[in-house]
PDB file of C-alpha atoms in Angstrom:
ATOM      1  CA  MET Z1090     146.155  13.243 281.163  1.00 39.00           C
ATOM      2  CA  ILE Z1091     146.025   9.469 281.448  1.00 44.00           C
ATOM      3  CA  GLY Z1092     143.360   9.731 284.126  1.00 44.00           C
ATOM      4  CA  LEU Z1093     141.273  11.966 281.884  1.00 37.00           C
ATOM      5  CA  CYS Z1094     141.555   9.522 278.980  1.00 40.00           C
ATOM      6  CA  ILE Z1095     140.506   6.625 281.152  1.00 43.00           C
ATOM      7  CA  LEU Z1096     137.791   8.574 282.942  1.00 40.00           C
ATOM      8  CA  GLY Z1097     136.451   9.647 279.553  1.00 42.00           C
ATOM      9  CA  GLN Z1098     135.798   5.942 278.865  1.00 48.00           C
ATOM     10  CA  GLY Z1099     133.613   5.620 281.953  1.00 46.00           C
ATOM     11  CA  LEU Z1100     136.184   4.556 284.584  1.00 47.00           C
ATOM     12  CA  HIS Z1101     135.686   6.313 287.920  1.00 46.00           C
ATOM     13  CA  SER Z1102     138.557   7.861 289.840  1.00 47.00           C
ATOM     14  CA  SER Z1103     138.465   5.210 292.610  1.00 48.00           C
ATOM     15  CA  LYS Z1104     138.826   2.419 290.009  1.00 50.00           C
ATOM     16  CA  LEU Z1105     141.766   4.256 288.406  1.00 48.00           C
ATOM     17  CA  GLU Z1106     143.517   4.542 291.783  1.00 46.00           C
ATOM     18  CA  THR Z1107     142.926   0.820 292.441  1.00 45.00           C
ATOM     19  CA  LEU Z1108     144.432  -0.091 289.063  1.00 45.00           C
ATOM     20  CA  GLN Z1109     147.447   2.151 289.628  1.00 45.00           C
ATOM     21  CA  LEU Z1110     148.087   0.645 293.066  1.00 44.00           C
ATOM     22  CA  ARG Z1111     147.729  -2.928 291.785  1.00 47.00           C
ATOM     23  CA  MET Z1112     149.818  -2.444 288.626  1.00 46.00           C
ATOM     24  CA  GLY Z1113     152.436  -0.132 290.142  1.00 55.00           C
ATOM     25  CA  TYR Z1114     152.318   2.265 287.176  1.00 58.00           C
ATOM     26  CA  PRO Z1115     149.610   4.220 285.357  1.00 61.00           C
ATOM     27  CA  VAL Z1116     147.608   2.105 282.936  1.00 64.00           C
ATOM     28  CA  VAL Z1117     145.282   2.728 280.028  1.00 62.00           C
ATOM     29  CA  SER Z1118     142.837   0.520 278.153  1.00 62.00           C
ATOM     30  CA  LYS Z1119     143.406  -0.241 274.495  1.00 62.00           C
ATOM     31  CA  GLY Z1120     140.879  -2.622 273.003  1.00 71.00           C
ATOM     32  CA  ASN Z1121     139.639  -3.502 276.522  1.00 72.00           C
ATOM     33  CA  VAL Z1122     143.144  -4.661 277.520  1.00 72.00           C
ATOM     34  CA  TRP Z1123     144.824  -2.713 280.307  1.00 68.00           C
ATOM     35  CA  ARG Z1124     148.398  -1.751 279.428  1.00 62.00           C
ATOM     36  CA  GLN Z1125     151.158  -0.056 281.341  1.00 59.00           C
ATOM     37  CA  VAL Z1126     151.845   3.478 280.156  1.00 53.00           C
ATOM     38  CA  LEU Z1127     155.085   4.376 281.925  1.00 53.00           C
ATOM     39  CA  LEU Z1128     158.109   2.188 282.597  1.00 63.00           C
ATOM     40  CA  ALA Z1129     159.590   4.396 285.284  1.00 72.00           C
ATOM     41  CA  GLU Z1130     163.121   4.140 286.626  1.00 81.00           C
ATOM     42  CA  GLY Z1131     164.387   1.642 284.044  1.00 87.00           C
ATOM     43  CA  TYR Z1132     166.944   3.526 281.989  1.00 92.00           C
ATOM     44  CA  GLY Z1133     170.463   4.854 281.997  1.00 94.00           C
ATOM     45  CA  GLU Z1134     173.874   4.772 280.421  1.00 97.00           C
ATOM     46  CA  ALA Z1135     177.379   3.569 281.190  1.00 97.00           C
ATOM     47  CA  SER Z1136     180.642   4.180 279.402  1.00 97.00           C
ATOM     48  CA  SER Z1137     184.334   3.518 279.409  1.00 97.00           C
ATOM     49  CA  THR Z1138     186.297   6.642 278.607  1.00 96.00           C
ATOM     50  CA  VAL Z1139     189.667   4.859 278.745  1.00 96.00           C
ATOM     51  CA  THR Z1140     191.359   2.460 276.342  1.00 98.00           C
ATOM     52  CA  LEU Z1141     190.751  -1.248 277.078  1.00 98.00           C
ATOM     53  CA  THR Z1142     193.407  -3.688 275.869  1.00 98.00           C
ATOM     54  CA  ALA Z1143     193.561  -7.471 275.931  1.00 98.00           C
ATOM     55  CA  ALA Z1144     196.518  -9.066 277.745  1.00 98.00           C
ATOM     56  CA  ALA Z1145     196.162 -12.218 275.640  1.00 98.00           C
ATOM     57  CA  PRO Z1146     194.403 -13.138 272.394  1.00 98.00           C
ATOM     58  CA  ASN Z1147     191.358 -15.437 272.284  1.00 98.00           C
ATOM     59  CA  THR Z1148     190.393 -14.580 275.866  1.00 98.00           C
ATOM     60  CA  ALA Z1149     187.066 -12.988 276.846  1.00 98.00           C
ATOM     61  CA  TYR Z1150     187.276  -9.838 278.974  1.00 98.00           C
ATOM     62  CA  SER Z1151     184.515  -7.884 280.680  1.00 98.00           C
ATOM     63  CA  VAL Z1152     184.162  -4.229 279.715  1.00 98.00           C
ATOM     64  CA  ILE Z1153     185.240  -2.036 282.617  1.00 97.00           C
ATOM     65  CA  PHE Z1154     182.946   0.975 282.882  1.00 97.00           C
ATOM     66  CA  ASN Z1155     184.350   4.069 284.591  1.00 96.00           C
ATOM     67  CA  GLN Z1156     181.253   6.256 284.586  1.00 95.00           C
ATOM     68  CA  ALA Z1157     177.516   5.658 284.686  1.00 95.00           C
ATOM     69  CA  THR Z1158     174.213   7.438 285.189  1.00 95.00           C
ATOM     70  CA  PHE Z1159     171.203   5.238 285.941  1.00 94.00           C
ATOM     71  CA  SER Z1160     167.698   5.593 287.335  1.00 91.00           C
ATOM     72  CA  PRO Z1161     167.192   4.142 290.843  1.00 89.00           C
ATOM     73  CA  GLN Z1162     166.207   0.636 289.637  1.00 91.00           C
ATOM     74  CA  ILE Z1163     169.474   0.067 287.731  1.00 94.00           C
ATOM     75  CA  THR Z1164     172.782   0.378 289.564  1.00 94.00           C
ATOM     76  CA  TRP Z1165     176.498   0.325 288.892  1.00 94.00           C
ATOM     77  CA  SER Z1166     179.308   0.480 291.407  1.00 89.00           C
ATOM     78  CA  ALA Z1167     182.932   1.498 290.935  1.00 88.00           C
ATOM     79  CA  ALA Z1168     183.742  -1.355 293.378  1.00 91.00           C
ATOM     80  CA  ASP Z1169     182.791  -3.850 290.625  1.00 94.00           C
ATOM     81  CA  PRO Z1170     182.855  -1.734 287.460  1.00 97.00           C
ATOM     82  CA  THR Z1171     182.075  -4.600 285.049  1.00 97.00           C
ATOM     83  CA  LYS Z1172     178.509  -5.278 286.252  1.00 97.00           C
ATOM     84  CA  ILE Z1173     175.225  -3.401 285.893  1.00 97.00           C
ATOM     85  CA  TYR Z1174     172.541  -4.583 288.359  1.00 97.00           C
ATOM     86  CA  PHE Z1175     168.765  -4.541 287.923  1.00 96.00           C
ATOM     87  CA  GLY Z1176     166.399  -3.739 290.810  1.00 94.00           C
ATOM     88  CA  GLU Z1177     163.232  -4.945 289.048  1.00 92.00           C
ATOM     89  CA  ASP Z1178     162.225  -7.771 286.721  1.00 92.00           C
ATOM     90  CA  GLY Z1179     161.737  -6.771 283.115  1.00 93.00           C
ATOM     91  CA  VAL Z1180     162.733  -6.813 279.488  1.00 94.00           C
ATOM     92  CA  TYR Z1181     165.389  -4.268 278.541  1.00 96.00           C
ATOM     93  CA  THR Z1182     167.071  -3.087 275.366  1.00 96.00           C
ATOM     94  CA  ILE Z1183     170.795  -2.548 275.441  1.00 97.00           C
ATOM     95  CA  ASP Z1184     172.233  -0.379 272.694  1.00 98.00           C
ATOM     96  CA  GLY Z1185     175.524   1.332 272.172  1.00 98.00           C
ATOM     97  CA  HIS Z1186     178.842   1.171 270.426  1.00 98.00           C
ATOM     98  CA  LEU Z1187     182.445   0.061 270.758  1.00 98.00           C
ATOM     99  CA  GLN Z1188     185.291   2.102 269.260  1.00 98.00           C
ATOM    100  CA  LEU Z1189     187.953  -0.245 267.881  1.00 98.00           C
ATOM    101  CA  LYS Z1190     191.487   0.694 266.900  1.00 97.00           C
ATOM    102  CA  SER Z1191     194.102  -1.321 265.020  1.00 96.00           C
ATOM    103  CA  SER Z1192     197.876  -0.933 265.075  1.00 96.00           C
ATOM    104  CA  SER Z1193     198.862  -3.338 262.304  1.00 95.00           C
ATOM    105  CA  GLY Z1194     197.860  -4.114 258.725  1.00 95.00           C
ATOM    106  CA  SER Z1195     197.109  -7.805 259.326  1.00 96.00           C
ATOM    107  CA  ALA Z1196     193.520  -9.075 259.557  1.00 97.00           C
ATOM    108  CA  LYS Z1197     192.295  -9.034 263.179  1.00 97.00           C
ATOM    109  CA  ASN Z1198     188.929  -9.910 264.717  1.00 98.00           C
ATOM    110  CA  LEU Z1199     187.065  -8.514 267.708  1.00 98.00           C
ATOM    111  CA  TRP Z1200     184.096 -10.367 269.208  1.00 98.00           C
ATOM    112  CA  TYR Z1201     181.399  -8.779 271.368  1.00 98.00           C
ATOM    113  CA  PHE Z1202     178.735 -10.544 273.402  1.00 98.00           C
ATOM    114  CA  ALA Z1203     176.545  -9.775 276.388  1.00 98.00           C
ATOM    115  CA  SER Z1204     175.947 -11.969 279.418  1.00 97.00           C
ATOM    116  CA  VAL Z1205     173.284 -11.947 282.142  1.00 98.00           C
ATOM    117  CA  ASP Z1206     174.208 -13.454 285.505  1.00 97.00           C
ATOM    118  CA  GLY Z1207     177.384 -14.890 283.952  1.00 96.00           C
ATOM    119  CA  ALA Z1208     175.617 -16.718 281.090  1.00 97.00           C
ATOM    120  CA  SER Z1209     176.077 -15.452 277.525  1.00 96.00           C
ATOM    121  CA  LEU Z1210     172.992 -14.592 275.496  1.00 95.00           C
ATOM    122  CA  GLY Z1211     173.984 -17.360 273.094  1.00 94.00           C
ATOM    123  CA  HIS Z1212     175.300 -15.235 270.224  1.00 95.00           C
ATOM    124  CA  SER Z1213     178.134 -12.851 269.464  1.00 96.00           C
ATOM    125  CA  GLU Z1214     179.034 -10.233 266.894  1.00 96.00           C
ATOM    126  CA  ARG Z1215     182.408 -10.062 265.146  1.00 97.00           C
ATOM    127  CA  GLN Z1216     184.243  -7.304 263.346  1.00 97.00           C
ATOM    128  CA  THR Z1217     187.347  -7.799 261.191  1.00 96.00           C
ATOM    129  CA  ILE Z1218     189.857  -4.978 260.652  1.00 96.00           C
ATOM    130  CA  SER Z1219     192.810  -5.262 258.241  1.00 95.00           C
ATOM    131  CA  SER Z1220     194.229  -1.727 258.346  1.00 94.00           C
ATOM    132  CA  ASN Z1221     196.978  -0.064 260.338  1.00 95.00           C
ATOM    133  CA  ASN Z1222     196.140   2.902 262.596  1.00 94.00           C
ATOM    134  CA  THR Z1223     192.433   2.572 261.775  1.00 91.00           C
ATOM    135  CA  TYR Z1224     189.381   3.304 263.918  1.00 94.00           C
ATOM    136  CA  PHE Z1225     186.082   1.490 263.518  1.00 96.00           C
ATOM    137  CA  THR Z1226     182.825   1.993 265.415  1.00 97.00           C
ATOM    138  CA  MET Z1227     180.896  -1.216 266.071  1.00 98.00           C
ATOM    139  CA  SER Z1228     177.213  -0.825 266.958  1.00 97.00           C
ATOM    140  CA  ILE Z1229     175.735  -3.172 269.534  1.00 97.00           C
ATOM    141  CA  SER Z1230     172.101  -3.984 270.299  1.00 96.00           C
ATOM    142  CA  ASP Z1231     170.363  -6.733 272.257  1.00 96.00           C
ATOM    143  CA  VAL Z1232     167.170  -7.403 274.172  1.00 96.00           C
ATOM    144  CA  ILE Z1233     167.563  -9.049 277.571  1.00 97.00           C
ATOM    145  CA  THR Z1234     165.138 -10.431 280.139  1.00 96.00           C
ATOM    146  CA  VAL Z1235     166.252 -10.068 283.751  1.00 97.00           C
ATOM    147  CA  GLN Z1236     165.028 -10.838 287.233  1.00 97.00           C
ATOM    148  CA  LYS Z1237     165.403  -8.523 290.221  1.00 96.00           C
ATOM    149  CA  GLY Z1238     169.047  -8.789 291.320  1.00 96.00           C
ATOM    150  CA  SER Z1239     170.354  -9.900 287.894  1.00 97.00           C
ATOM    151  CA  TYR Z1240     173.458  -8.308 286.450  1.00 97.00           C
ATOM    152  CA  LEU Z1241     174.604  -7.523 282.916  1.00 98.00           C
ATOM    153  CA  GLU Z1242     178.172  -7.681 281.614  1.00 98.00           C
ATOM    154  CA  LEU Z1243     179.487  -6.777 278.171  1.00 98.00           C
ATOM    155  CA  LYS Z1244     182.263  -9.109 277.000  1.00 98.00           C
ATOM    156  CA  TRP Z1245     184.858  -8.752 274.273  1.00 98.00           C
ATOM    157  CA  ALA Z1246     187.802 -10.679 272.879  1.00 98.00           C
ATOM    158  CA  VAL Z1247     190.365 -10.299 270.094  1.00 98.00           C
ATOM    159  CA  ASP Z1248     192.457 -12.807 268.173  1.00 98.00           C
ATOM    160  CA  ASP Z1249     195.341 -10.308 267.959  1.00 98.00           C
ATOM    161  CA  VAL Z1250     196.334  -7.833 270.718  1.00 98.00           C
ATOM    162  CA  ASN Z1251     197.036  -5.216 268.022  1.00 97.00           C
ATOM    163  CA  LEU Z1252     193.285  -4.538 268.118  1.00 97.00           C
ATOM    164  CA  TRP Z1253     191.669  -2.916 271.161  1.00 98.00           C
ATOM    165  CA  LEU Z1254     188.785  -0.758 272.442  1.00 98.00           C
ATOM    166  CA  ASP Z1255     190.034   2.799 272.157  1.00 98.00           C
ATOM    167  CA  GLY Z1256     189.107   5.760 274.304  1.00 97.00           C
ATOM    168  CA  SER Z1257     190.303   8.843 272.412  1.00 93.00           C
ATOM    169  CA  ALA Z1258     191.089  12.191 273.979  1.00 92.00           C
ATOM    170  CA  ALA Z1259     189.212  15.356 273.106  1.00 94.00           C
ATOM    171  CA  THR Z1260     190.536  17.590 270.376  1.00 95.00           C
ATOM    172  CA  ALA Z1261     190.256  21.355 269.951  1.00 97.00           C
ATOM    173  CA  PHE Z1262     187.119  20.824 267.832  1.00 97.00           C
ATOM    174  CA  ALA Z1263     185.489  17.616 269.217  1.00 96.00           C
ATOM    175  CA  PRO Z1264     184.858  16.028 272.618  1.00 95.00           C
ATOM    176  CA  ALA Z1265     186.490  12.764 273.675  1.00 94.00           C
ATOM    177  CA  ALA Z1266     185.366   9.479 272.082  1.00 95.00           C
ATOM    178  CA  PHE Z1267     184.475   6.663 274.475  1.00 97.00           C
ATOM    179  CA  ALA Z1268     185.905   3.169 274.073  1.00 98.00           C
ATOM    180  CA  VAL Z1269     182.450   1.808 274.998  1.00 98.00           C
ATOM    181  CA  GLU Z1270     179.095   3.517 275.403  1.00 98.00           C
ATOM    182  CA  LEU Z1271     176.018   1.597 276.557  1.00 98.00           C
ATOM    183  CA  TYR Z1272     172.368   2.649 276.886  1.00 97.00           C
ATOM    184  CA  VAL Z1273     169.859   0.547 278.850  1.00 97.00           C
ATOM    185  CA  SER Z1274     166.056   1.025 278.611  1.00 94.00           C
ATOM    186  CA  ARG Z1275     163.261  -1.081 280.070  1.00 93.00           C
ATOM    187  CA  ILE Z1276     160.661  -1.920 277.438  1.00 90.00           C
ATOM    188  CA  GLN Z1277     158.434  -4.297 279.419  1.00 87.00           C
ATOM    189  CA  GLN Z1278     157.723  -4.792 283.114  1.00 79.00           C
TER     190      GLN Z1278
END
């Protein structure tokens, strides 16, 4: 389909093949600028299905993932379950959620931030919960730029250990709820 669109604009098949070999992915012209059409093998998801608790307040911890499904250019290993590795340079979106649970009525804070190659992105998000036995879902979203071989970690901290990331068991009417769920998608090569 892409070849037909390009060929319809006067590009011969041999030129299309040359562009695909040079760019690595199919391309199409828009306003006489060649653009990549497909960002192959740059997506996946990771999650933590178990509860993650902090041993101490005001201490950053890495999220420990216990399951993941990624395309070949993004990898995760149970040997180091806190890191997601990238096999190609690019710009990626990371989206997902954290499920928080509180076990006291006092005000408690949870901080989330992402880091690439051990360096934070320079900002964090915070959620305050003041209820006992309460769940809260915190959405997360960032855009990261990585080099081949870079790794991503999600970090979290609490100022009171009565707040944690909760993995809830399935019920008779609903599947289990993950403590953390993360989606990664490449948006630019």
